[in-house]
Amino acid sequence: MASTAAQIHLIRPSFAPNPTRTTSKSGFFGTSVSFTTPKSSLPRLRKCSNRRNHSLRVAAEKVVGIDLGTTNSAVGAMEGGKPVIVTNAEGQRTTPSVVAYTKNGDRLVGQIAKRQAVVNPENTFFSVKRFIGRKMIEVDEEAKQVSYNVVRDDNGNVKLDCPAIGKQFAAEEISAQVLRKLVDDASKFLNEKVSKAVVTVPAYFNDSQRTATKDAGRIAGLEVLRIINEPTAASLAYGFERKNNETILVFDLGGGTFDVSVLEVGDGVFEVLSTSGDTHLGGDDFDKRIVDWLALSFKNDEGIDLLKDKQALQRLTETAEKAKMELSTLTQANISLPFITATADGPKHIETTLTRAKFEELCSDLLDRLKTPVQNSLRDAKLSISDIDEVILVGGSTRIPAVQGVVKSLTGKDPNVTVNPDEVVALGAAVQAGVLAGDVSDIVLLDVTPLSIGLETLGGVMTKIIPRNTTLPTSKSEGSGKKQDITITGASTLPSDEVERMVSEAERFSKEDKEKRDAIDTKNQADSVVYQTEKQLKELGEKVPAEVKEKVEAKLEELKKAITEGVTQVIKDTMAALNQEVMQLGQSLYNQPGATPGAGGADGPSEASNKGPEGDVIDADFTDSK
Amino acid sequence: MEVDHYAILGLPSAVQSTKLSAQKITKAYRLKALELHPDKRRHDPNAHNKFQRLLHSYEVLKDTKTREVYDVLVRAKHENVLNDLMYEKMMAESQAWDEEC
């Protein structure tokens, strides 16, 4: 089972495999081919057997860093001593944190799920991070903003209703699906088994949100070595190659949360001085303002409330997000939503223009809410703005010019633009992953969990432990704008037996997934073998001895029959049998006087089986390196 | 006065260190932090405690007010030790004196 993967690794040990090559494997899952390959490509296997020993290697297990975002997620890993972004199976550097179930029960994750959101709004789960580890009463507002149904279970916890498969999911389960995809794609990209990760959360996440995120990892079959704060991760990526002493302020406005952290960086030590934030403020809220504005003017003009129509709402949301992004570079955006709804008079359309000034006016209160956490974090760090050397912007929403304007007016500084706000958190998580894996030795992170009351200590290190039942200082309370009645019981997380159930369920689904993909791959491979064999027989014509030809044709018919019947194992067996006959055919040609060696059919179908639509042998690596 | 916070940061103990600048203290702390951080000592069961001790000492020395108080104690102890030595010298026959504080 000489795997292509292992060979490539041997030849170019320090390079990541070409992402485009990974891309071509999209939709192709894990180990499926490793079982078919040895049977269906015996000739090739034999040819390569002498190379096999060289390509065997001990697979070093990679620890990756994962930025599990509200709207998008990213994965980073240490490669050649530097953190790099791992591209997904679609070749993208970020993956939408979206999971969908189609009417026939298929599960979609990432871009493909996001794309079909408009036609399947009730079964498309996005912004799930807003619900993870939360009680229903904490997320009333958020629940109204999504196109799927958010329900309360018997314990007051949040459940997401999925009518397509008649199931209610915990937010942890949906996040687990996203994590699973991220990790599967990462292990393909890195050609290494990935089962351990550092996952980031907003600094202002409380204990149950952190525990729930960890549980999501467990459900995904992932060992979460550490949960670290997003702004802290960003600072790690920023300061990774700088050795000078600096005090930095990280301003992190993501899809759903807002964090501000002040850190002291120097000599490889990253120390968080203070953290503040708002867990109910993010890019989604800016989108919502545009949606509400569009819906309101439509209601005034047509008397129809589009917010009650899930499909219209989903279209409005997507268009709003697009307009918001456009307004980061343009001063006005055209909004065009044909056939948004229909009345007795016929179809209705939305055709309008949103100027940047109007957008800023719609969001003025959101922009105001950015100020308090910045001021609080400085005060908590006992610093004034003049003590800050750099301001780092993190999160896609910091591309909004008005947000940058707020930062500038608050800090009197031009923000640092050297980091990519979408990628820096995952890169930083990769650095911490490197520290934990022992790949990075000259960096340590000292963080505080601002709302933690001593349950989860980051890296086992917490400078201040607030005893149970102690009233938190009011300064902390202002930041989140809500009462700080944090309970230590973690009641809004799942009970451990339920997590166990979800883990085994996820494993079962992943097995079914693999079987499904194996079935598809096997069928494709078999189709290709049939085609190649028929072609060979035709080309060789009279050269093939009749009795050999008969045998091959018999097996060929058997395989065709097996393909129609569609039982994977039968297809595999028949395909192997056919390959045996084809080998005999090659042998008989070779033994014929005057036959050209190598022109025989032996290579044909077996090569084809290796070069089938998706049937490269690459995934043999998984079994090889274990 | 049991703990020598300077020594925990890897600095020369007592009186000499009271003269060190805040930057020197921070630098010493960071070097120690790199060495003692639990992420670097995954197999040391006491790593956590050792690091907490370092953090505590740094907290005392980082804050100018607490450091001032501590430095006064250090100097006083130092003087006490000197006094004791002189006293011991004088009373060479009696060696059973303990430290006062």
XYZ file of N, CA, C and O in Angstrom, chain A residues 525 528-529 532-533 603-613 615:
68
model
N -15.250 3.932 -9.107
C -14.058 3.166 -9.461
C -14.452 2.002 -10.369
O -13.806 1.754 -11.392
N -15.276 3.005 -13.830
C -14.057 3.295 -14.576
C -13.359 2.009 -15.003
O -12.850 1.906 -16.115
N -13.344 1.015 -14.117
C -12.711 -0.260 -14.440
C -13.444 -0.919 -15.611
O -12.816 -1.435 -16.549
N -12.530 0.976 -18.805
C -11.151 0.710 -19.222
C -11.000 -0.700 -19.786
O -10.324 -0.909 -20.799
N -11.630 -1.657 -19.112
C -11.488 -3.040 -19.547
C -12.111 -3.236 -20.928
O -11.516 -3.863 -21.815
N -1.890 -3.335 -17.356
C -1.798 -2.018 -16.710
C -3.122 -1.283 -16.743
O -3.444 -0.548 -15.850
N -3.833 -1.513 -17.841
C -5.040 -0.739 -18.097
C -5.981 -0.577 -16.923
O -5.939 0.440 -16.251
N -6.783 -1.571 -16.673
C -7.815 -1.401 -15.657
C -7.241 -1.114 -14.288
O -7.821 -0.344 -13.530
N -6.106 -1.716 -13.988
C -5.585 -1.503 -12.640
C -5.104 -0.064 -12.474
O -5.292 0.543 -11.442
N -4.506 0.448 -13.548
C -4.130 1.859 -13.485
C -5.376 2.705 -13.312
O -5.435 3.623 -12.531
N -6.379 2.319 -14.073
C -7.622 3.063 -14.027
C -8.174 3.069 -12.612
O -8.675 4.068 -12.142
N -8.033 1.928 -11.966
C -8.589 1.867 -10.623
C -7.825 2.783 -9.675
O -8.335 3.178 -8.644
N -6.608 3.097 -10.060
C -5.872 4.034 -9.220
C -6.134 5.478 -9.591
O -5.851 6.387 -8.853
N -6.596 5.631 -10.818
C -6.793 6.999 -11.272
C -8.273 7.278 -11.496
O -8.626 8.105 -12.306
N -9.075 6.534 -10.841
C -10.506 6.720 -10.966
C -10.863 8.152 -10.602
O -10.005 8.907 -10.160
N -12.109 8.505 -10.790
C -12.531 9.882 -10.584
C -11.962 10.465 -9.288
O -11.486 11.577 -9.267
N -10.393 8.065 -7.097
C -9.816 6.890 -6.459
C -8.304 6.882 -6.417
O -7.678 5.892 -6.728
